[in-house]
Amino acid sequence: ESKGNKFVPSVDKVKSTSNSTDVWISAATQGLIKFVHEEMEAYRLYTVMPALVRFVTQLTNWYVRLNRDRLKGLESGDASDAETGLQVLYDVLLDVTVLMAPFTPFITEYFYQHLRKLQPSYAEAADGGGASNPVKPGKSDSVHFLTLPAYDEGRLNESAVEAMEALQAVVENGRTCRERRNISLR
C-alpha cells in the first residue's frame, strides 16, 4: 500500500508504463513465459529451471535494486510512479510464482497465498469458490490449480531486453576492471 491507498493489481497500469526498467522486466517476463511454454511442450524440462533461476537473479539484482527508492515512493515524490513500479513488480511476481510452481511447489504455494490476497477475486474464494471454474489468481485456493500464464505478444520487447543486457555488460566489465586494479567502491 502506498500513502494509505489500497493496492489493487492492474494489468492495464503495467501495460501503460513508459519507465525503461518496467518495460524491460515486463518484456523479460513475457519472454520467460514464452520460453517455458516452448521448452515444456518439447519436454526439455531441464532447460526451464536454469532460466527461472537466471530470471529471479535479474529481478532481484537489477530490477529491484535499480528501483528500490522508486518502489518505496522516495525517488520523485510521485505516488503514481511508485504505484506503477509496484504494479509491475506484483505482475512479475505473480507470473513467476505460477511458472515456478511445478518445479518448486512448496515455496511458490507460500508466495501465492500471500499474493492472492491482493486480487479482487480473492473475496470470491471466501464464499467457497476457490476450486470452481473459471480458476483465476486470487480465487483459486492453490497456485497448483492455475494454468501457466500465457505470454502477451504485445509486451515482448526485444530492444528493451537487449538494451538492458548491454547496460549489464558495461556495469559488469567496469566492476571487473575495478577489481583487477584493486579500486574500492568508495
CSV table of C-alpha atoms in Angstrom, one decimal:
chain,number,residue,atom,x,y,z
A,1,GLU,CA,0.0,0.0,0.0
A,2,SER,CA,1.3,3.4,-0.8
A,3,LYS,CA,0.2,6.5,1.1
A,4,GLY,CA,-2.8,4.8,2.6
A,5,ASN,CA,-4.3,3.8,-0.7
A,6,LYS,CA,-5.4,0.2,-1.2
A,7,PHE,CA,-3.3,-1.7,-3.7
A,8,VAL,CA,-5.4,-3.3,-6.4
A,9,PRO,CA,-3.5,-5.1,-9.2
A,10,SER,CA,-4.0,-3.7,-12.7
A,11,VAL,CA,-2.5,-5.2,-15.8
A,12,ASP,CA,-3.6,-2.0,-17.7
A,13,LYS,CA,-1.3,0.1,-15.5
A,14,VAL,CA,1.5,-2.4,-16.1
A,15,LYS,CA,1.0,-2.3,-19.9
A,16,SER,CA,0.9,1.5,-19.9
A,17,THR,CA,4.2,2.2,-18.1
A,18,SER,CA,6.9,4.0,-20.0
A,19,ASN,CA,9.6,3.5,-17.4
A,20,SER,CA,12.5,1.7,-19.1
A,21,THR,CA,13.2,-0.7,-16.3
A,22,ASP,CA,9.4,-1.6,-16.1
A,23,VAL,CA,9.3,-2.2,-19.9
A,24,TRP,CA,12.4,-4.3,-19.7
A,25,ILE,CA,11.3,-6.5,-16.8
A,26,SER,CA,7.8,-6.9,-18.3
A,27,ALA,CA,9.3,-7.9,-21.7
A,28,ALA,CA,11.8,-10.3,-20.0
A,29,THR,CA,8.9,-11.9,-18.1
A,30,GLN,CA,6.8,-12.4,-21.2
A,31,GLY,CA,9.9,-13.8,-22.9
A,32,LEU,CA,10.4,-16.2,-20.0
A,33,ILE,CA,6.7,-17.3,-20.2
A,34,LYS,CA,7.1,-17.9,-23.9
A,35,PHE,CA,10.4,-19.9,-23.3
A,36,VAL,CA,8.8,-22.0,-20.6
A,37,HIS,CA,5.9,-22.9,-22.8
A,38,GLU,CA,8.1,-23.8,-25.7
A,39,GLU,CA,10.5,-25.9,-23.6
A,40,MET,CA,7.8,-27.7,-21.7
A,41,GLU,CA,5.9,-28.6,-24.9
A,42,ALA,CA,9.2,-30.1,-26.3
A,43,TYR,CA,9.7,-31.9,-22.9
A,44,ARG,CA,13.0,-30.1,-22.3
A,45,LEU,CA,12.3,-29.5,-18.7
A,46,TYR,CA,16.0,-29.5,-17.8
A,47,THR,CA,16.3,-26.1,-19.5
A,48,VAL,CA,13.5,-24.4,-17.6
A,49,MET,CA,14.8,-24.3,-14.1
A,50,PRO,CA,18.1,-22.6,-15.0
A,51,ALA,CA,16.1,-20.0,-17.0
A,52,LEU,CA,13.9,-19.4,-14.0
A,53,VAL,CA,16.9,-19.0,-11.7
A,54,ARG,CA,18.6,-16.6,-14.1
A,55,PHE,CA,15.3,-14.6,-14.2
A,56,VAL,CA,14.9,-14.4,-10.5
A,57,THR,CA,18.6,-13.2,-10.3
A,58,GLN,CA,17.8,-10.5,-12.9
A,59,LEU,CA,14.7,-9.4,-11.0
A,60,THR,CA,16.4,-9.1,-7.6
A,61,ASN,CA,19.8,-7.9,-8.6
A,62,TRP,CA,18.7,-5.5,-11.3
A,63,TYR,CA,15.1,-4.5,-11.3
A,64,VAL,CA,14.5,-4.3,-7.5
A,65,ARG,CA,17.9,-2.7,-6.9
A,66,LEU,CA,17.5,-0.1,-9.6
A,67,ASN,CA,14.0,0.7,-8.5
A,68,ARG,CA,14.4,0.4,-4.7
A,69,ASP,CA,13.8,4.1,-3.9
A,70,ARG,CA,11.1,4.4,-6.5
A,71,LEU,CA,9.2,1.3,-5.1
A,72,LYS,CA,9.3,2.9,-1.7
A,73,GLY,CA,8.0,6.2,-3.1
A,74,LEU,CA,11.2,8.1,-2.3
A,75,GLU,CA,12.6,8.8,-5.7
A,76,SER,CA,10.4,11.5,-7.3
A,77,GLY,CA,7.8,12.0,-4.6
A,78,ASP,CA,5.3,10.9,-7.3
A,79,ALA,CA,3.0,8.4,-5.7
A,80,SER,CA,1.6,7.2,-9.1
A,81,ASP,CA,5.2,6.4,-10.2
A,82,ALA,CA,5.7,4.3,-7.1
A,83,GLU,CA,2.4,2.6,-7.6
A,84,THR,CA,3.2,1.8,-11.2
A,85,GLY,CA,6.5,0.2,-10.1
A,86,LEU,CA,4.7,-1.9,-7.5
A,87,GLN,CA,2.1,-2.9,-10.1
A,88,VAL,CA,4.8,-4.1,-12.4
A,89,LEU,CA,6.6,-5.9,-9.6
A,90,TYR,CA,3.4,-7.6,-8.5
A,91,ASP,CA,2.5,-8.7,-12.0
A,92,VAL,CA,6.0,-10.2,-12.5
A,93,LEU,CA,5.9,-11.9,-9.1
A,94,LEU,CA,2.6,-13.5,-9.7
A,95,ASP,CA,3.6,-14.7,-13.2
A,96,VAL,CA,6.9,-16.1,-12.0
A,97,THR,CA,5.2,-17.8,-9.0
A,98,VAL,CA,2.8,-19.6,-11.3
A,99,LEU,CA,5.6,-20.5,-13.7
A,100,MET,CA,7.8,-21.9,-10.9
A,101,ALA,CA,5.0,-23.9,-9.2
A,102,PRO,CA,5.6,-27.2,-11.0
A,103,PHE,CA,9.3,-27.0,-10.0
A,104,THR,CA,9.3,-25.5,-6.5
A,105,PRO,CA,5.8,-26.4,-5.3
A,106,PHE,CA,6.0,-25.5,-1.6
A,107,ILE,CA,7.7,-22.1,-1.7
A,108,THR,CA,5.5,-21.0,-4.7
A,109,GLU,CA,2.4,-22.0,-2.8
A,110,TYR,CA,3.6,-19.9,0.1
A,111,PHE,CA,4.2,-16.9,-2.2
A,112,TYR,CA,0.8,-17.4,-3.9
A,113,GLN,CA,-1.1,-17.5,-0.7
A,114,HIS,CA,0.2,-14.0,0.1
A,115,LEU,CA,0.0,-12.6,-3.5
A,116,ARG,CA,-3.6,-13.8,-3.9
A,117,LYS,CA,-4.9,-11.7,-1.1
A,118,LEU,CA,-4.4,-8.6,-3.2
A,119,GLN,CA,-6.5,-9.9,-6.1
A,120,PRO,CA,-10.1,-8.6,-6.4
A,121,SER,CA,-11.3,-12.1,-6.9
A,122,TYR,CA,-9.9,-13.2,-3.5
A,123,ALA,CA,-13.2,-12.3,-1.9
A,124,GLU,CA,-15.0,-14.9,-4.1
A,125,ALA,CA,-12.7,-17.6,-2.6
A,126,ALA,CA,-14.1,-16.9,0.8
A,127,ASP,CA,-17.6,-17.9,-0.4
A,128,GLY,CA,-16.4,-21.4,-1.3
A,129,GLY,CA,-15.4,-20.5,-4.9
A,130,GLY,CA,-11.8,-21.4,-4.5
A,131,ALA,CA,-11.8,-24.5,-6.6
A,132,SER,CA,-14.6,-23.6,-9.0
A,133,ASN,CA,-14.3,-22.6,-12.7
A,134,PRO,CA,-13.1,-20.4,-14.0
A,135,VAL,CA,-9.9,-20.8,-11.9
A,136,LYS,CA,-8.2,-17.4,-11.7
A,137,PRO,CA,-5.5,-15.9,-9.5
A,138,GLY,CA,-6.9,-14.9,-6.1
A,139,LYS,CA,-10.0,-17.0,-6.4
A,140,SER,CA,-8.1,-20.3,-6.7
A,141,ASP,CA,-7.2,-21.9,-3.4
A,142,SER,CA,-3.9,-23.0,-4.7
A,143,VAL,CA,-1.3,-22.0,-7.2
A,144,HIS,CA,-1.4,-25.6,-8.5
A,145,PHE,CA,-5.0,-25.1,-9.7
A,146,LEU,CA,-3.8,-22.4,-12.1
A,147,THR,CA,-2.6,-22.9,-15.6
A,148,LEU,CA,0.7,-21.5,-16.7
A,149,PRO,CA,0.2,-17.9,-17.8
A,150,ALA,CA,0.0,-17.2,-21.5
A,151,TYR,CA,2.6,-14.8,-22.8
A,152,ASP,CA,1.4,-11.4,-24.2
A,153,GLU,CA,3.0,-10.9,-27.6
A,154,GLY,CA,2.4,-7.1,-27.3
A,155,ARG,CA,4.6,-6.9,-24.2
A,156,LEU,CA,7.6,-8.7,-25.8
A,157,ASN,CA,10.2,-6.0,-26.5
A,158,GLU,CA,13.5,-7.4,-27.7
A,159,SER,CA,15.1,-4.0,-27.9
A,160,ALA,CA,14.4,-3.3,-24.3
A,161,VAL,CA,15.9,-6.6,-23.3
A,162,GLU,CA,18.9,-6.1,-25.5
A,163,ALA,CA,19.4,-2.6,-24.1
A,164,MET,CA,19.4,-3.9,-20.5
A,165,GLU,CA,21.8,-6.7,-21.5
A,166,ALA,CA,24.2,-4.1,-22.9
A,167,LEU,CA,23.9,-2.0,-19.7
A,168,GLN,CA,24.6,-5.0,-17.6
A,169,ALA,CA,27.6,-5.9,-19.7
A,170,VAL,CA,29.1,-2.4,-19.3
A,171,VAL,CA,28.5,-2.5,-15.5
A,172,GLU,CA,30.0,-6.0,-15.2
A,173,ASN,CA,33.0,-5.0,-17.2
A,174,GLY,CA,33.5,-1.9,-15.1
A,175,ARG,CA,33.3,-4.0,-12.0
A,176,THR,CA,35.8,-6.5,-13.4
A,177,CYS,CA,38.3,-3.7,-14.2
A,178,ARG,CA,37.9,-2.1,-10.8
A,179,GLU,CA,38.5,-5.5,-9.1
A,180,ARG,CA,41.6,-6.1,-11.2
A,181,ARG,CA,43.1,-2.8,-10.2
A,182,ASN,CA,42.0,-3.2,-6.6
A,183,ILE,CA,40.0,0.0,-6.7
A,184,SER,CA,37.4,0.2,-3.8
A,185,LEU,CA,33.9,1.3,-4.3
A,186,ARG,CA,34.4,4.4,-2.0
